[in-house]
Amino acid sequence: MITKKIGKVVGIDKENADVQWIKVTIGDEEFSAINYPSTTGIVKPGDEVVLNTTAVEHGLGTGGYHLVMLNLANMESTAKEKGHIMKLRYTPYQIKVLAVEEQTNPHHGKIASFKNLNGMPVMIGSLHSKLAPAALGYKLMKPKGKVVYIMTDGGALPIAFSKTVATLKELELIDGTVTVGHAFGGDYEAVNVYSGLIAAKEVLNADAVIICMGPGVVGTGTKWGFTGIEQGDIINAVNILKGRAIAIPRITFKDKRDRHKGLSHHTLTILEKVALQPAEVCLPVLPRHESEFLREQIRERRLDDKHTFVSINAEQVLDYANHLRIPFSTMGRSVEEERYYFLAAGAAGILAAQD
């Protein structure tokens, strides 16, 4: 069952039309919480709200935030948005959206008459923290290039939860967003990855795409049980639609778990078993010992029989991030702790900008 409590809103830390970061009290204790106006309406100080406290109370994630389920001061509401496609289907929070594929959508014709991606570069990540360095790498090389972010439903479902997306849009480092599957709240909604890619090209006129889940990857410590496995399926989709698949590997030499050393076992599983179609895989220029370690992993599994591995110096991407004051973080670790991880994503952006 859901763990739920009634709390009282005592403050608004930050808000926009899509999300409110708030403070609530439950009894005598104060907590951070998130409210999504698109599902529960706007809350204000003094309102009593029903909170989903499951993840925080059980130490399961969500960044330490409770989630507003219902505003007791606003019990009834009516969905006025257009559209007939339901996301979060058959849950208490199912919402209707105007998907780009719908016949009533003015862009339906572009989706229906789509031919192919015509070699459009698509950077594919397995974690949300790949988004910012990939975007910076591309924009550094092609400042006027139009980059679209497609958010899958492998992590957070509301795109509003991502502070990274808000920052990148504000700085014009991404030029549009599409939310696919059960993810919602993008500039455009799509039913799946395929139609999301088509929308990026035909509706948003993208020169390049970055696709990965929202914040909050799920992992289980097993070979197959992680949401980032979708990266392999997306590589296949990009090839089917005749795009240019650029896979962003997960690289670390700081993680204490041996299975993540060098090319993470997640990346190895995806490239060896799940991706049935080829991809370009970016490897940042690394010191000799680390570089040889990666090359041995590749040779051992004969990954270069299927994929093309490209080494790119991406140090300038980290300099660009410092200049823009954009902090990179993954699993709570900074650039200083996970430099190679972020260099790999930056390298993908540089590669995507190359014709």
PDB file of N, CA and C in Angstrom, residues 254-320:
ATOM      1  N   LYS A 254      35.754   5.211 -10.380  1.00  0.00           N
ATOM      2  CA  LYS A 254      35.627   5.640  -8.988  1.00  0.00           C
ATOM      3  C   LYS A 254      34.613   4.810  -8.208  1.00  0.00           C
ATOM      4  N   ASP A 255      33.665   4.196  -8.920  1.00  0.00           N
ATOM      5  CA  ASP A 255      32.649   3.396  -8.248  1.00  0.00           C
ATOM      6  C   ASP A 255      33.305   2.201  -7.565  1.00  0.00           C
ATOM      7  N   LYS A 256      32.956   1.973  -6.314  1.00  0.00           N
ATOM      8  CA  LYS A 256      33.580   0.892  -5.537  1.00  0.00           C
ATOM      9  C   LYS A 256      33.113  -0.493  -5.978  1.00  0.00           C
ATOM     10  N   ARG A 257      32.043  -0.550  -6.754  1.00  0.00           N
ATOM     11  CA  ARG A 257      31.515  -1.832  -7.216  1.00  0.00           C
ATOM     12  C   ARG A 257      32.268  -2.264  -8.473  1.00  0.00           C
ATOM     13  N   ASP A 258      32.909  -3.428  -8.433  1.00  0.00           N
ATOM     14  CA  ASP A 258      33.725  -3.896  -9.555  1.00  0.00           C
ATOM     15  C   ASP A 258      32.941  -3.997 -10.848  1.00  0.00           C
ATOM     16  N   ARG A 259      31.640  -4.311 -10.744  1.00  0.00           N
ATOM     17  CA  ARG A 259      30.855  -4.500 -11.963  1.00  0.00           C
ATOM     18  C   ARG A 259      30.689  -3.208 -12.754  1.00  0.00           C
ATOM     19  N   HIS A 260      30.970  -2.069 -12.130  1.00  0.00           N
ATOM     20  CA  HIS A 260      30.846  -0.796 -12.833  1.00  0.00           C
ATOM     21  C   HIS A 260      32.202  -0.240 -13.277  1.00  0.00           C
ATOM     22  N   LYS A 261      33.292  -0.940 -13.035  1.00  0.00           N
ATOM     23  CA  LYS A 261      34.618  -0.421 -13.356  1.00  0.00           C
ATOM     24  C   LYS A 261      34.820  -0.356 -14.866  1.00  0.00           C
ATOM     25  N   GLY A 262      35.349   0.768 -15.323  1.00  0.00           N
ATOM     26  CA  GLY A 262      35.535   0.957 -16.756  1.00  0.00           C
ATOM     27  C   GLY A 262      34.190   1.146 -17.419  1.00  0.00           C
ATOM     28  N   LEU A 263      33.932   0.358 -18.472  1.00  0.00           N
ATOM     29  CA  LEU A 263      32.594   0.335 -19.049  1.00  0.00           C
ATOM     30  C   LEU A 263      31.703  -0.455 -18.099  1.00  0.00           C
ATOM     31  N   SER A 264      30.691   0.197 -17.558  1.00  0.00           N
ATOM     32  CA  SER A 264      29.803  -0.450 -16.602  1.00  0.00           C
ATOM     33  C   SER A 264      29.207  -1.732 -17.191  1.00  0.00           C
ATOM     34  N   HIS A 265      28.935  -2.700 -16.323  1.00  0.00           N
ATOM     35  CA  HIS A 265      28.300  -3.932 -16.804  1.00  0.00           C
ATOM     36  C   HIS A 265      26.959  -3.633 -17.463  1.00  0.00           C
ATOM     37  N   HIS A 266      26.319  -2.533 -17.084  1.00  0.00           N
ATOM     38  CA  HIS A 266      25.089  -2.124 -17.757  1.00  0.00           C
ATOM     39  C   HIS A 266      25.367  -1.785 -19.220  1.00  0.00           C
ATOM     40  N   THR A 267      26.384  -0.966 -19.458  1.00  0.00           N
ATOM     41  CA  THR A 267      26.753  -0.602 -20.831  1.00  0.00           C
ATOM     42  C   THR A 267      27.151  -1.834 -21.633  1.00  0.00           C
ATOM     43  N   LEU A 268      27.916  -2.721 -21.018  1.00  0.00           N
ATOM     44  CA  LEU A 268      28.349  -3.936 -21.717  1.00  0.00           C
ATOM     45  C   LEU A 268      27.163  -4.810 -22.108  1.00  0.00           C
ATOM     46  N   THR A 269      26.215  -4.965 -21.203  1.00  0.00           N
ATOM     47  CA  THR A 269      25.023  -5.764 -21.502  1.00  0.00           C
ATOM     48  C   THR A 269      24.230  -5.152 -22.645  1.00  0.00           C
ATOM     49  N   ILE A 270      24.066  -3.845 -22.600  1.00  0.00           N
ATOM     50  CA  ILE A 270      23.298  -3.149 -23.634  1.00  0.00           C
ATOM     51  C   ILE A 270      23.952  -3.314 -25.001  1.00  0.00           C
ATOM     52  N   LEU A 271      25.255  -3.057 -25.072  1.00  0.00           N
ATOM     53  CA  LEU A 271      25.943  -3.089 -26.365  1.00  0.00           C
ATOM     54  C   LEU A 271      26.101  -4.507 -26.898  1.00  0.00           C
ATOM     55  N   GLU A 272      26.286  -5.467 -26.002  1.00  0.00           N
ATOM     56  CA  GLU A 272      26.524  -6.835 -26.434  1.00  0.00           C
ATOM     57  C   GLU A 272      25.231  -7.595 -26.725  1.00  0.00           C
ATOM     58  N   LYS A 273      24.211  -7.409 -25.873  1.00  0.00           N
ATOM     59  CA  LYS A 273      23.031  -8.270 -25.932  1.00  0.00           C
ATOM     60  C   LYS A 273      21.764  -7.587 -26.443  1.00  0.00           C
ATOM     61  N   VAL A 274      21.548  -6.344 -26.050  1.00  0.00           N
ATOM     62  CA  VAL A 274      20.257  -5.708 -26.313  1.00  0.00           C
ATOM     63  C   VAL A 274      20.247  -4.949 -27.634  1.00  0.00           C
ATOM     64  N   ALA A 275      21.317  -4.210 -27.902  1.00  0.00           N
ATOM     65  CA  ALA A 275      21.398  -3.463 -29.158  1.00  0.00           C
ATOM     66  C   ALA A 275      21.688  -4.433 -30.299  1.00  0.00           C
ATOM     67  N   LEU A 276      20.691  -4.717 -31.099  1.00  0.00           N
ATOM     68  CA  LEU A 276      20.855  -5.615 -32.242  1.00  0.00           C
ATOM     69  C   LEU A 276      21.358  -4.865 -33.471  1.00  0.00           C
ATOM     70  N   GLN A 277      21.311  -3.530 -33.395  1.00  0.00           N
ATOM     71  CA  GLN A 277      21.755  -2.662 -34.477  1.00  0.00           C
ATOM     72  C   GLN A 277      23.005  -1.909 -34.017  1.00  0.00           C
ATOM     73  N   PRO A 278      23.810  -1.408 -34.942  1.00  0.00           N
ATOM     74  CA  PRO A 278      25.071  -0.749 -34.585  1.00  0.00           C
ATOM     75  C   PRO A 278      24.886   0.671 -34.057  1.00  0.00           C
ATOM     76  N   ALA A 279      25.868   1.105 -33.298  1.00  0.00           N
ATOM     77  CA  ALA A 279      25.909   2.479 -32.807  1.00  0.00           C
ATOM     78  C   ALA A 279      27.343   2.976 -32.824  1.00  0.00           C
ATOM     79  N   GLU A 280      27.486   4.277 -32.881  1.00  0.00           N
ATOM     80  CA  GLU A 280      28.777   4.899 -32.603  1.00  0.00           C
ATOM     81  C   GLU A 280      28.851   5.089 -31.091  1.00  0.00           C
ATOM     82  N   VAL A 281      29.949   4.679 -30.499  1.00  0.00           N
ATOM     83  CA  VAL A 281      30.100   4.747 -29.043  1.00  0.00           C
ATOM     84  C   VAL A 281      31.269   5.668 -28.729  1.00  0.00           C
ATOM     85  N   CYS A 282      31.006   6.725 -27.960  1.00  0.00           N
ATOM     86  CA  CYS A 282      32.031   7.725 -27.652  1.00  0.00           C
ATOM     87  C   CYS A 282      32.864   7.298 -26.461  1.00  0.00           C
ATOM     88  N   LEU A 283      34.155   7.312 -26.636  1.00  0.00           N
ATOM     89  CA  LEU A 283      35.089   7.104 -25.527  1.00  0.00           C
ATOM     90  C   LEU A 283      35.901   8.380 -25.374  1.00  0.00           C
ATOM     91  N   PRO A 284      35.889   8.998 -24.221  1.00  0.00           N
ATOM     92  CA  PRO A 284      36.718  10.195 -24.040  1.00  0.00           C
ATOM     93  C   PRO A 284      38.194   9.814 -24.027  1.00  0.00           C
ATOM     94  N   VAL A 285      39.038  10.751 -24.391  1.00  0.00           N
ATOM     95  CA  VAL A 285      40.485  10.520 -24.296  1.00  0.00           C
ATOM     96  C   VAL A 285      40.850  10.408 -22.820  1.00  0.00           C
ATOM     97  N   LEU A 286      41.437   9.275 -22.443  1.00  0.00           N
ATOM     98  CA  LEU A 286      41.750   8.983 -21.047  1.00  0.00           C
ATOM     99  C   LEU A 286      43.227   8.664 -20.890  1.00  0.00           C
ATOM    100  N   PRO A 287      43.733   8.661 -19.665  1.00  0.00           N
ATOM    101  CA  PRO A 287      45.113   8.216 -19.441  1.00  0.00           C
ATOM    102  C   PRO A 287      45.309   6.797 -19.969  1.00  0.00           C
ATOM    103  N   ARG A 288      46.552   6.437 -20.235  1.00  0.00           N
ATOM    104  CA  ARG A 288      46.867   5.177 -20.915  1.00  0.00           C
ATOM    105  C   ARG A 288      46.292   3.957 -20.194  1.00  0.00           C
ATOM    106  N   HIS A 289      46.461   3.880 -18.898  1.00  0.00           N
ATOM    107  CA  HIS A 289      46.014   2.699 -18.159  1.00  0.00           C
ATOM    108  C   HIS A 289      44.507   2.520 -18.287  1.00  0.00           C
ATOM    109  N   GLU A 290      43.741   3.600 -18.073  1.00  0.00           N
ATOM    110  CA  GLU A 290      42.288   3.522 -18.150  1.00  0.00           C
ATOM    111  C   GLU A 290      41.822   3.230 -19.574  1.00  0.00           C
ATOM    112  N   SER A 291      42.504   3.847 -20.557  1.00  0.00           N
ATOM    113  CA  SER A 291      42.146   3.618 -21.947  1.00  0.00           C
ATOM    114  C   SER A 291      42.349   2.156 -22.341  1.00  0.00           C
ATOM    115  N   GLU A 292      43.450   1.569 -21.918  1.00  0.00           N
ATOM    116  CA  GLU A 292      43.709   0.161 -22.223  1.00  0.00           C
ATOM    117  C   GLU A 292      42.697  -0.751 -21.541  1.00  0.00           C
ATOM    118  N   PHE A 293      42.281  -0.379 -20.346  1.00  0.00           N
ATOM    119  CA  PHE A 293      41.273  -1.176 -19.636  1.00  0.00           C
ATOM    120  C   PHE A 293      39.978  -1.227 -20.456  1.00  0.00           C
ATOM    121  N   LEU A 294      39.553  -0.076 -20.976  1.00  0.00           N
ATOM    122  CA  LEU A 294      38.341  -0.036 -21.786  1.00  0.00           C
ATOM    123  C   LEU A 294      38.508  -0.859 -23.056  1.00  0.00           C
ATOM    124  N   ARG A 295      39.660  -0.702 -23.711  1.00  0.00           N
ATOM    125  CA  ARG A 295      39.895  -1.421 -24.967  1.00  0.00           C
ATOM    126  C   ARG A 295      39.880  -2.933 -24.745  1.00  0.00           C
ATOM    127  N   GLU A 296      40.388  -3.374 -23.607  1.00  0.00           N
ATOM    128  CA  GLU A 296      40.380  -4.805 -23.313  1.00  0.00           C
ATOM    129  C   GLU A 296      38.957  -5.295 -23.104  1.00  0.00           C
ATOM    130  N   GLN A 297      38.122  -4.493 -22.440  1.00  0.00           N
ATOM    131  CA  GLN A 297      36.718  -4.866 -22.273  1.00  0.00           C
ATOM    132  C   GLN A 297      36.026  -5.005 -23.634  1.00  0.00           C
ATOM    133  N   ILE A 298      36.336  -4.094 -24.528  1.00  0.00           N
ATOM    134  CA  ILE A 298      35.734  -4.114 -25.866  1.00  0.00           C
ATOM    135  C   ILE A 298      36.190  -5.341 -26.651  1.00  0.00           C
ATOM    136  N   ARG A 299      37.502  -5.617 -26.606  1.00  0.00           N
ATOM    137  CA  ARG A 299      38.046  -6.771 -27.338  1.00  0.00           C
ATOM    138  C   ARG A 299      37.512  -8.084 -26.784  1.00  0.00           C
ATOM    139  N   GLU A 300      37.426  -8.148 -25.464  1.00  0.00           N
ATOM    140  CA  GLU A 300      36.991  -9.373 -24.808  1.00  0.00           C
ATOM    141  C   GLU A 300      35.612  -9.805 -25.277  1.00  0.00           C
ATOM    142  N   ARG A 301      34.734  -8.839 -25.505  1.00  0.00           N
ATOM    143  CA  ARG A 301      33.359  -9.138 -25.913  1.00  0.00           C
ATOM    144  C   ARG A 301      33.121  -8.919 -27.400  1.00  0.00           C
ATOM    145  N   ARG A 302      34.178  -8.564 -28.115  1.00  0.00           N
ATOM    146  CA  ARG A 302      34.114  -8.326 -29.563  1.00  0.00           C
ATOM    147  C   ARG A 302      33.038  -7.299 -29.907  1.00  0.00           C
ATOM    148  N   LEU A 303      32.941  -6.283 -29.077  1.00  0.00           N
ATOM    149  CA  LEU A 303      31.916  -5.259 -29.294  1.00  0.00           C
ATOM    150  C   LEU A 303      32.189  -4.440 -30.552  1.00  0.00           C
ATOM    151  N   ASP A 304      33.473  -4.356 -30.950  1.00  0.00           N
ATOM    152  CA  ASP A 304      33.795  -3.572 -32.135  1.00  0.00           C
ATOM    153  C   ASP A 304      33.465  -4.311 -33.422  1.00  0.00           C
ATOM    154  N   ASP A 305      32.985  -5.554 -33.321  1.00  0.00           N
ATOM    155  CA  ASP A 305      32.460  -6.231 -34.506  1.00  0.00           C
ATOM    156  C   ASP A 305      31.117  -5.631 -34.918  1.00  0.00           C
ATOM    157  N   LYS A 306      30.400  -5.073 -33.964  1.00  0.00           N
ATOM    158  CA  LYS A 306      29.072  -4.510 -34.222  1.00  0.00           C
ATOM    159  C   LYS A 306      29.071  -2.991 -34.184  1.00  0.00           C
ATOM    160  N   HIS A 307      29.772  -2.428 -33.213  1.00  0.00           N
ATOM    161  CA  HIS A 307      29.724  -0.983 -32.977  1.00  0.00           C
ATOM    162  C   HIS A 307      31.035  -0.314 -33.374  1.00  0.00           C
ATOM    163  N   THR A 308      30.961   0.991 -33.606  1.00  0.00           N
ATOM    164  CA  THR A 308      32.148   1.790 -33.919  1.00  0.00           C
ATOM    165  C   THR A 308      32.513   2.626 -32.703  1.00  0.00           C
ATOM    166  N   PHE A 309      33.714   2.428 -32.185  1.00  0.00           N
ATOM    167  CA  PHE A 309      34.163   3.162 -31.006  1.00  0.00           C
ATOM    168  C   PHE A 309      35.046   4.325 -31.443  1.00  0.00           C
ATOM    169  N   VAL A 310      34.707   5.511 -30.932  1.00  0.00           N
ATOM    170  CA  VAL A 310      35.389   6.735 -31.332  1.00  0.00           C
ATOM    171  C   VAL A 310      35.926   7.442 -30.098  1.00  0.00           C
ATOM    172  N   SER A 311      37.209   7.798 -30.124  1.00  0.00           N
ATOM    173  CA  SER A 311      37.819   8.532 -29.003  1.00  0.00           C
ATOM    174  C   SER A 311      37.827  10.021 -29.310  1.00  0.00           C
ATOM    175  N   ILE A 312      37.333  10.817 -28.372  1.00  0.00           N
ATOM    176  CA  ILE A 312      37.239  12.267 -28.559  1.00  0.00           C
ATOM    177  C   ILE A 312      37.687  12.976 -27.289  1.00  0.00           C
ATOM    178  N   ASN A 313      38.506  13.995 -27.447  1.00  0.00           N
ATOM    179  CA  ASN A 313      38.915  14.830 -26.313  1.00  0.00           C
ATOM    180  C   ASN A 313      37.784  15.792 -25.991  1.00  0.00           C
ATOM    181  N   ALA A 314      37.203  15.635 -24.817  1.00  0.00           N
ATOM    182  CA  ALA A 314      36.029  16.435 -24.447  1.00  0.00           C
ATOM    183  C   ALA A 314      36.284  17.355 -23.260  1.00  0.00           C
ATOM    184  N   GLU A 315      37.530  17.615 -22.931  1.00  0.00           N
ATOM    185  CA  GLU A 315      37.843  18.456 -21.772  1.00  0.00           C
ATOM    186  C   GLU A 315      37.214  19.839 -21.882  1.00  0.00           C
ATOM    187  N   GLN A 316      37.090  20.327 -23.117  1.00  0.00           N
ATOM    188  CA  GLN A 316      36.531  21.670 -23.300  1.00  0.00           C
ATOM    189  C   GLN A 316      35.072  21.751 -22.857  1.00  0.00           C
ATOM    190  N   VAL A 317      34.384  20.620 -22.845  1.00  0.00           N
ATOM    191  CA  VAL A 317      32.990  20.613 -22.404  1.00  0.00           C
ATOM    192  C   VAL A 317      32.908  20.918 -20.911  1.00  0.00           C
ATOM    193  N   LEU A 318      33.847  20.373 -20.143  1.00  0.00           N
ATOM    194  CA  LEU A 318      33.863  20.654 -18.708  1.00  0.00           C
ATOM    195  C   LEU A 318      34.201  22.123 -18.450  1.00  0.00           C
ATOM    196  N   ASP A 319      35.097  22.678 -19.271  1.00  0.00           N
ATOM    197  CA  ASP A 319      35.422  24.099 -19.154  1.00  0.00           C
ATOM    198  C   ASP A 319      34.197  24.958 -19.475  1.00  0.00           C
ATOM    199  N   TYR A 320      33.456  24.546 -20.478  1.00  0.00           N
ATOM    200  CA  TYR A 320      32.239  25.268 -20.882  1.00  0.00           C
ATOM    201  C   TYR A 320      31.211  25.232 -19.754  1.00  0.00           C
TER     202      TYR A 320
END
